[in-house]
PDB file of C-alpha atoms in Angstrom:
ATOM      1  CA  UNK A 203     -16.635  17.756  25.512  1.00  0.00           C
ATOM      2  CA  UNK A 204     -16.011  18.172  21.804  1.00  0.00           C
ATOM      3  CA  UNK A 205     -15.944  15.186  19.474  1.00  0.00           C
ATOM      4  CA  UNK A 206     -12.148  15.520  19.177  1.00  0.00           C
ATOM      5  CA  UNK A 207     -11.662  15.313  22.953  1.00  0.00           C
ATOM      6  CA  UNK A 208     -13.952  12.268  23.190  1.00  0.00           C
ATOM      7  CA  UNK A 209     -12.141  10.485  20.326  1.00  0.00           C
ATOM      8  CA  UNK A 210      -8.745  11.355  21.791  1.00  0.00           C
ATOM      9  CA  UNK A 211      -9.825  10.123  25.229  1.00  0.00           C
ATOM     10  CA  UNK A 212     -11.214   6.907  23.750  1.00  0.00           C
ATOM     11  CA  UNK A 213      -8.134   6.200  21.642  1.00  0.00           C
ATOM     12  CA  UNK A 214      -4.698   6.221  23.133  1.00  0.00           C
ATOM     13  CA  UNK A 215      -1.230   5.251  22.038  1.00  0.00           C
ATOM     14  CA  UNK A 216      -1.085   2.836  19.126  1.00  0.00           C
ATOM     15  CA  UNK A 217      -4.870   2.832  18.578  1.00  0.00           C
ATOM     16  CA  UNK A 218      -4.852   6.611  18.187  1.00  0.00           C
ATOM     17  CA  UNK A 219      -1.803   6.488  15.916  1.00  0.00           C
ATOM     18  CA  UNK A 220      -3.479   3.904  13.645  1.00  0.00           C
ATOM     19  CA  UNK A 221      -6.701   5.929  13.601  1.00  0.00           C
ATOM     20  CA  UNK A 222      -4.740   9.016  12.544  1.00  0.00           C
ATOM     21  CA  UNK A 223      -2.896   7.051   9.842  1.00  0.00           C
ATOM     22  CA  UNK A 224      -6.058   5.579   8.301  1.00  0.00           C
ATOM     23  CA  UNK A 225      -7.676   8.993   8.387  1.00  0.00           C
ATOM     24  CA  UNK A 226      -4.587  10.633   6.874  1.00  0.00           C
ATOM     25  CA  UNK A 227      -4.568   8.028   4.104  1.00  0.00           C
ATOM     26  CA  UNK A 228      -8.080   9.055   3.130  1.00  0.00           C
ATOM     27  CA  UNK A 229      -7.205  12.777   3.325  1.00  0.00           C
ATOM     28  CA  UNK A 230      -4.121  12.274   1.134  1.00  0.00           C
ATOM     29  CA  UNK A 231      -6.126  10.240  -1.371  1.00  0.00           C
ATOM     30  CA  UNK A 232      -8.920  12.804  -1.452  1.00  0.00           C
ATOM     31  CA  UNK A 233      -6.795  15.955  -1.609  1.00  0.00           C
ATOM     32  CA  UNK A 234      -3.346  14.806  -2.758  1.00  0.00           C
ATOM     33  CA  UNK A 235      -0.150  15.410  -0.824  1.00  0.00           C
ATOM     34  CA  UNK A 236       0.214  19.094  -1.686  1.00  0.00           C
ATOM     35  CA  UNK A 237      -3.336  20.137  -0.810  1.00  0.00           C
ATOM     36  CA  UNK A 238      -3.649  17.947   2.279  1.00  0.00           C
ATOM     37  CA  UNK A 239      -2.821  19.741   5.487  1.00  0.00           C
ATOM     38  CA  UNK A 240      -2.129  18.740   9.044  1.00  0.00           C
ATOM     39  CA  UNK A 241      -5.172  20.865  10.001  1.00  0.00           C
ATOM     40  CA  UNK A 242      -7.396  18.790   7.716  1.00  0.00           C
ATOM     41  CA  UNK A 243      -6.001  15.500   9.002  1.00  0.00           C
ATOM     42  CA  UNK A 244      -6.503  16.589  12.622  1.00  0.00           C
ATOM     43  CA  UNK A 245     -10.060  17.710  11.875  1.00  0.00           C
ATOM     44  CA  UNK A 246     -10.952  14.502  10.002  1.00  0.00           C
ATOM     45  CA  UNK A 247      -9.350  12.355  12.720  1.00  0.00           C
ATOM     46  CA  UNK A 248     -11.253  14.327  15.378  1.00  0.00           C
ATOM     47  CA  UNK A 249      -8.061  14.999  17.282  1.00  0.00           C
ATOM     48  CA  UNK A 250      -5.952  18.042  18.034  1.00  0.00           C
ATOM     49  CA  UNK A 251      -3.067  19.297  15.939  1.00  0.00           C
ATOM     50  CA  UNK A 252      -0.940  18.977  19.056  1.00  0.00           C
ATOM     51  CA  UNK A 253      -1.743  15.263  19.247  1.00  0.00           C
ATOM     52  CA  UNK A 254      -1.110  14.886  15.528  1.00  0.00           C
ATOM     53  CA  UNK A 255       2.292  16.578  15.775  1.00  0.00           C
ATOM     54  CA  UNK A 256       3.205  14.520  18.845  1.00  0.00           C
ATOM     55  CA  UNK A 257       2.860  11.373  16.706  1.00  0.00           C
ATOM     56  CA  UNK A 258       4.200  12.809  13.424  1.00  0.00           C
ATOM     57  CA  UNK A 259       6.566  15.772  13.306  1.00  0.00           C
ATOM     58  CA  UNK A 260       5.385  17.049   9.921  1.00  0.00           C
ATOM     59  CA  UNK A 261       3.272  16.202   6.883  1.00  0.00           C
ATOM     60  CA  UNK A 262       6.123  14.371   5.157  1.00  0.00           C
ATOM     61  CA  UNK A 263       6.628  12.075   8.159  1.00  0.00           C
ATOM     62  CA  UNK A 264       2.896  11.455   8.284  1.00  0.00           C
ATOM     63  CA  UNK A 265       2.829  10.607   4.569  1.00  0.00           C
ATOM     64  CA  UNK A 266       5.751   8.203   4.979  1.00  0.00           C
ATOM     65  CA  UNK A 267       3.986   6.541   7.917  1.00  0.00           C
ATOM     66  CA  UNK A 268       0.818   6.186   5.810  1.00  0.00           C
ATOM     67  CA  UNK A 269       2.853   4.464   3.078  1.00  0.00           C
ATOM     68  CA  UNK A 270       4.272   2.090   5.715  1.00  0.00           C
ATOM     69  CA  UNK A 271       0.768   1.364   6.996  1.00  0.00           C
ATOM     70  CA  UNK A 272      -0.414   0.595   3.467  1.00  0.00           C
ATOM     71  CA  UNK A 273       2.682  -1.544   2.939  1.00  0.00           C
ATOM     72  CA  UNK A 274       1.900  -3.721   5.921  1.00  0.00           C
ATOM     73  CA  UNK A 275      -1.785  -4.075   5.080  1.00  0.00           C
ATOM     74  CA  UNK A 276      -1.048  -4.927   1.447  1.00  0.00           C
ATOM     75  CA  UNK A 277       1.652  -7.479   2.190  1.00  0.00           C
ATOM     76  CA  UNK A 278      -0.520  -9.162   4.828  1.00  0.00           C
ATOM     77  CA  UNK A 279      -3.279  -9.548   2.230  1.00  0.00           C
ATOM     78  CA  UNK A 280      -0.946 -10.806  -0.494  1.00  0.00           C
ATOM     79  CA  UNK A 281       0.805 -13.405   1.641  1.00  0.00           C
ATOM     80  CA  UNK A 282       3.120 -15.894  -0.008  1.00  0.00           C
ATOM     81  CA  UNK A 283       2.376 -18.516  -2.659  1.00  0.00           C
ATOM     82  CA  UNK A 284       2.801 -21.364  -0.169  1.00  0.00           C
ATOM     83  CA  UNK A 285      -0.111 -19.976   1.890  1.00  0.00           C
ATOM     84  CA  UNK A 286      -2.626 -20.627  -0.897  1.00  0.00           C
ATOM     85  CA  UNK A 287      -2.459 -24.365  -1.549  1.00  0.00           C
ATOM     86  CA  UNK A 288      -0.054 -27.282  -1.459  1.00  0.00           C
ATOM     87  CA  UNK A 289      -0.048 -27.744  -5.240  1.00  0.00           C
ATOM     88  CA  UNK A 290       2.837 -25.500  -6.405  1.00  0.00           C
ATOM     89  CA  UNK A 291       1.358 -24.743  -9.840  1.00  0.00           C
ATOM     90  CA  UNK A 292      -2.009 -23.850  -8.380  1.00  0.00           C
ATOM     91  CA  UNK A 293      -0.282 -21.800  -5.660  1.00  0.00           C
ATOM     92  CA  UNK A 294       1.462 -19.674  -8.321  1.00  0.00           C
ATOM     93  CA  UNK A 295      -1.805 -19.074 -10.173  1.00  0.00           C
ATOM     94  CA  UNK A 296      -3.711 -18.224  -6.978  1.00  0.00           C
ATOM     95  CA  UNK A 297      -0.926 -15.937  -5.720  1.00  0.00           C
ATOM     96  CA  UNK A 298      -0.777 -14.035  -9.017  1.00  0.00           C
ATOM     97  CA  UNK A 299      -4.561 -13.736  -9.097  1.00  0.00           C
ATOM     98  CA  UNK A 300      -4.506 -12.282  -5.582  1.00  0.00           C
ATOM     99  CA  UNK A 301      -1.733  -9.827  -6.479  1.00  0.00           C
ATOM    100  CA  UNK A 302      -3.740  -8.686  -9.497  1.00  0.00           C
ATOM    101  CA  UNK A 303      -6.947  -8.393  -7.474  1.00  0.00           C
ATOM    102  CA  UNK A 304      -5.254  -6.278  -4.805  1.00  0.00           C
ATOM    103  CA  UNK A 305      -3.331  -4.063  -7.238  1.00  0.00           C
ATOM    104  CA  UNK A 306      -6.565  -3.238  -9.042  1.00  0.00           C
ATOM    105  CA  UNK A 307      -8.447  -2.231  -5.881  1.00  0.00           C
ATOM    106  CA  UNK A 308      -9.564   1.368  -5.998  1.00  0.00           C
ATOM    107  CA  UNK A 309      -7.611   2.416  -2.895  1.00  0.00           C
ATOM    108  CA  UNK A 310      -4.414   0.799  -4.224  1.00  0.00           C
ATOM    109  CA  UNK A 311      -4.865   2.461  -7.625  1.00  0.00           C
ATOM    110  CA  UNK A 312      -5.477   5.824  -5.950  1.00  0.00           C
ATOM    111  CA  UNK A 313      -2.403   5.345  -3.759  1.00  0.00           C
ATOM    112  CA  UNK A 314      -0.349   4.371  -6.841  1.00  0.00           C
ATOM    113  CA  UNK A 315      -1.447   7.560  -8.555  1.00  0.00           C
ATOM    114  CA  UNK A 316      -0.480   9.591  -5.485  1.00  0.00           C
ATOM    115  CA  UNK A 317       2.918   7.854  -5.231  1.00  0.00           C
ATOM    116  CA  UNK A 318       3.532   8.614  -8.906  1.00  0.00           C
ATOM    117  CA  UNK A 319       2.558  12.257  -8.475  1.00  0.00           C
ATOM    118  CA  UNK A 320       4.868  12.608  -5.472  1.00  0.00           C
ATOM    119  CA  UNK A 321       7.787  10.675  -6.967  1.00  0.00           C
ATOM    120  CA  UNK A 322       9.740  13.808  -7.781  1.00  0.00           C
ATOM    121  CA  UNK A 323       9.175  15.376  -4.349  1.00  0.00           C
ATOM    122  CA  UNK A 324       9.450  12.187  -2.232  1.00  0.00           C
ATOM    123  CA  UNK A 325      11.370   9.699  -4.386  1.00  0.00           C
ATOM    124  CA  UNK A 326      12.342   7.334  -1.556  1.00  0.00           C
ATOM    125  CA  UNK A 327       8.739   7.039  -0.408  1.00  0.00           C
ATOM    126  CA  UNK A 328       7.498   6.433  -3.951  1.00  0.00           C
ATOM    127  CA  UNK A 329      10.227   3.823  -4.516  1.00  0.00           C
ATOM    128  CA  UNK A 330       9.168   2.178  -1.255  1.00  0.00           C
ATOM    129  CA  UNK A 331       5.558   2.045  -2.387  1.00  0.00           C
ATOM    130  CA  UNK A 332       6.582   0.586  -5.751  1.00  0.00           C
ATOM    131  CA  UNK A 333       8.629  -2.049  -3.920  1.00  0.00           C
ATOM    132  CA  UNK A 334       5.631  -3.005  -1.790  1.00  0.00           C
ATOM    133  CA  UNK A 335       3.190  -3.316  -4.665  1.00  0.00           C
ATOM    134  CA  UNK A 336       5.484  -4.967  -7.205  1.00  0.00           C
ATOM    135  CA  UNK A 337       8.924  -5.775  -5.802  1.00  0.00           C
ATOM    136  CA  UNK A 338       8.019  -7.733  -2.676  1.00  0.00           C
ATOM    137  CA  UNK A 339       5.390  -9.949  -4.338  1.00  0.00           C
ATOM    138  CA  UNK A 340       7.843 -10.618  -7.160  1.00  0.00           C
ATOM    139  CA  UNK A 341      10.569 -11.594  -4.650  1.00  0.00           C
ATOM    140  CA  UNK A 342       8.125 -13.792  -2.745  1.00  0.00           C
ATOM    141  CA  UNK A 343       7.186 -15.527  -5.978  1.00  0.00           C
ATOM    142  CA  UNK A 344      10.846 -15.922  -6.998  1.00  0.00           C
ATOM    143  CA  UNK A 345      11.705 -17.476  -3.629  1.00  0.00           C
ATOM    144  CA  UNK A 346       8.766 -19.865  -3.990  1.00  0.00           C
ATOM    145  CA  UNK A 347       9.716 -20.812  -7.554  1.00  0.00           C
ATOM    146  CA  UNK A 348      13.329 -21.417  -6.543  1.00  0.00           C
ATOM    147  CA  UNK A 349      12.313 -23.633  -3.630  1.00  0.00           C
ATOM    148  CA  UNK A 350       9.435 -25.547  -5.253  1.00  0.00           C
ATOM    149  CA  UNK A 351      10.887 -26.027  -8.728  1.00  0.00           C
ATOM    150  CA  UNK A 352      14.582 -26.172  -7.818  1.00  0.00           C
ATOM    151  CA  UNK A 353      15.452 -23.153  -9.938  1.00  0.00           C
ATOM    152  CA  UNK A 354      18.640 -21.134  -9.612  1.00  0.00           C
ATOM    153  CA  UNK A 355      18.003 -17.679  -8.158  1.00  0.00           C
ATOM    154  CA  UNK A 356      18.607 -15.749 -11.423  1.00  0.00           C
ATOM    155  CA  UNK A 357      16.194 -18.029 -13.333  1.00  0.00           C
ATOM    156  CA  UNK A 358      13.566 -17.818 -10.560  1.00  0.00           C
ATOM    157  CA  UNK A 359      13.908 -14.005 -10.480  1.00  0.00           C
ATOM    158  CA  UNK A 360      13.528 -13.769 -14.253  1.00  0.00           C
ATOM    159  CA  UNK A 361      10.513 -16.070 -14.307  1.00  0.00           C
ATOM    160  CA  UNK A 362       8.837 -14.257 -11.389  1.00  0.00           C
ATOM    161  CA  UNK A 363       9.402 -10.918 -13.107  1.00  0.00           C
ATOM    162  CA  UNK A 364       7.858 -12.200 -16.347  1.00  0.00           C
ATOM    163  CA  UNK A 365       4.873 -13.738 -14.553  1.00  0.00           C
ATOM    164  CA  UNK A 366       4.105 -10.628 -12.488  1.00  0.00           C
ATOM    165  CA  UNK A 367       4.561  -8.358 -15.520  1.00  0.00           C
ATOM    166  CA  UNK A 368       2.276 -10.450 -17.701  1.00  0.00           C
ATOM    167  CA  UNK A 369      -0.293 -10.674 -14.951  1.00  0.00           C
ATOM    168  CA  UNK A 370      -0.451  -6.923 -14.342  1.00  0.00           C
ATOM    169  CA  UNK A 371       0.737  -4.968 -17.360  1.00  0.00           C
ATOM    170  CA  UNK A 372      -2.306  -4.087 -19.446  1.00  0.00           C
ATOM    171  CA  UNK A 373      -4.880  -4.285 -16.630  1.00  0.00           C
ATOM    172  CA  UNK A 374      -2.829  -2.050 -14.351  1.00  0.00           C
ATOM    173  CA  UNK A 375      -2.110   0.552 -17.008  1.00  0.00           C
ATOM    174  CA  UNK A 376      -5.725   0.622 -18.164  1.00  0.00           C
ATOM    175  CA  UNK A 377      -6.874   1.117 -14.576  1.00  0.00           C
ATOM    176  CA  UNK A 378      -4.233   3.729 -13.722  1.00  0.00           C
ATOM    177  CA  UNK A 379      -5.277   5.770 -16.760  1.00  0.00           C
ATOM    178  CA  UNK A 380      -9.002   5.326 -15.944  1.00  0.00           C
ATOM    179  CA  UNK A 381      -9.646   3.308 -19.113  1.00  0.00           C
ATOM    180  CA  UNK A 382     -11.053   0.597 -16.821  1.00  0.00           C
ATOM    181  CA  UNK A 383     -12.678   0.997 -13.420  1.00  0.00           C
ATOM    182  CA  UNK A 384     -10.802  -0.256 -10.351  1.00  0.00           C
ATOM    183  CA  UNK A 385     -12.227  -2.957  -8.096  1.00  0.00           C
ATOM    184  CA  UNK A 386     -13.906  -2.408  -4.722  1.00  0.00           C
TER     185      UNK A 386
END
């Protein structure tokens, strides 16, 4: 048996799909969307191209699925402000600190760079990634602020936007442009 056959036999269904997605994420980050190939993903995942194509019809579908995988993992790690502590002020601070920590992780920064580079070619996917990293946490914060501080939705949205922007702006830009090193 080859390694690919053993891995394919050991992983089936959803486990195999997730293995392919995590592997593809690394291939896309290492090579970029244009240079990454289905051959390379299959080789790195130790599976056949036939198996790869049975799960994902083409490279674009695979890339979109990788973005969805990253979306789920990121949002699970971010959580909501109410998950941090009962004190609403402290919950906001802890939530924003977690958002900043996650956004500045090396893999998130690398994925941001890739989403930016592919924005012209795959605008919906890049918009989706932007929404995951910035939009959803901002909405979660706005919902929390509205509920905890009895703010009208427009005021909560505006405040959440300002808080997220102030938390991320210079650190994110400095890290995206390699002025500062990303986190682990």
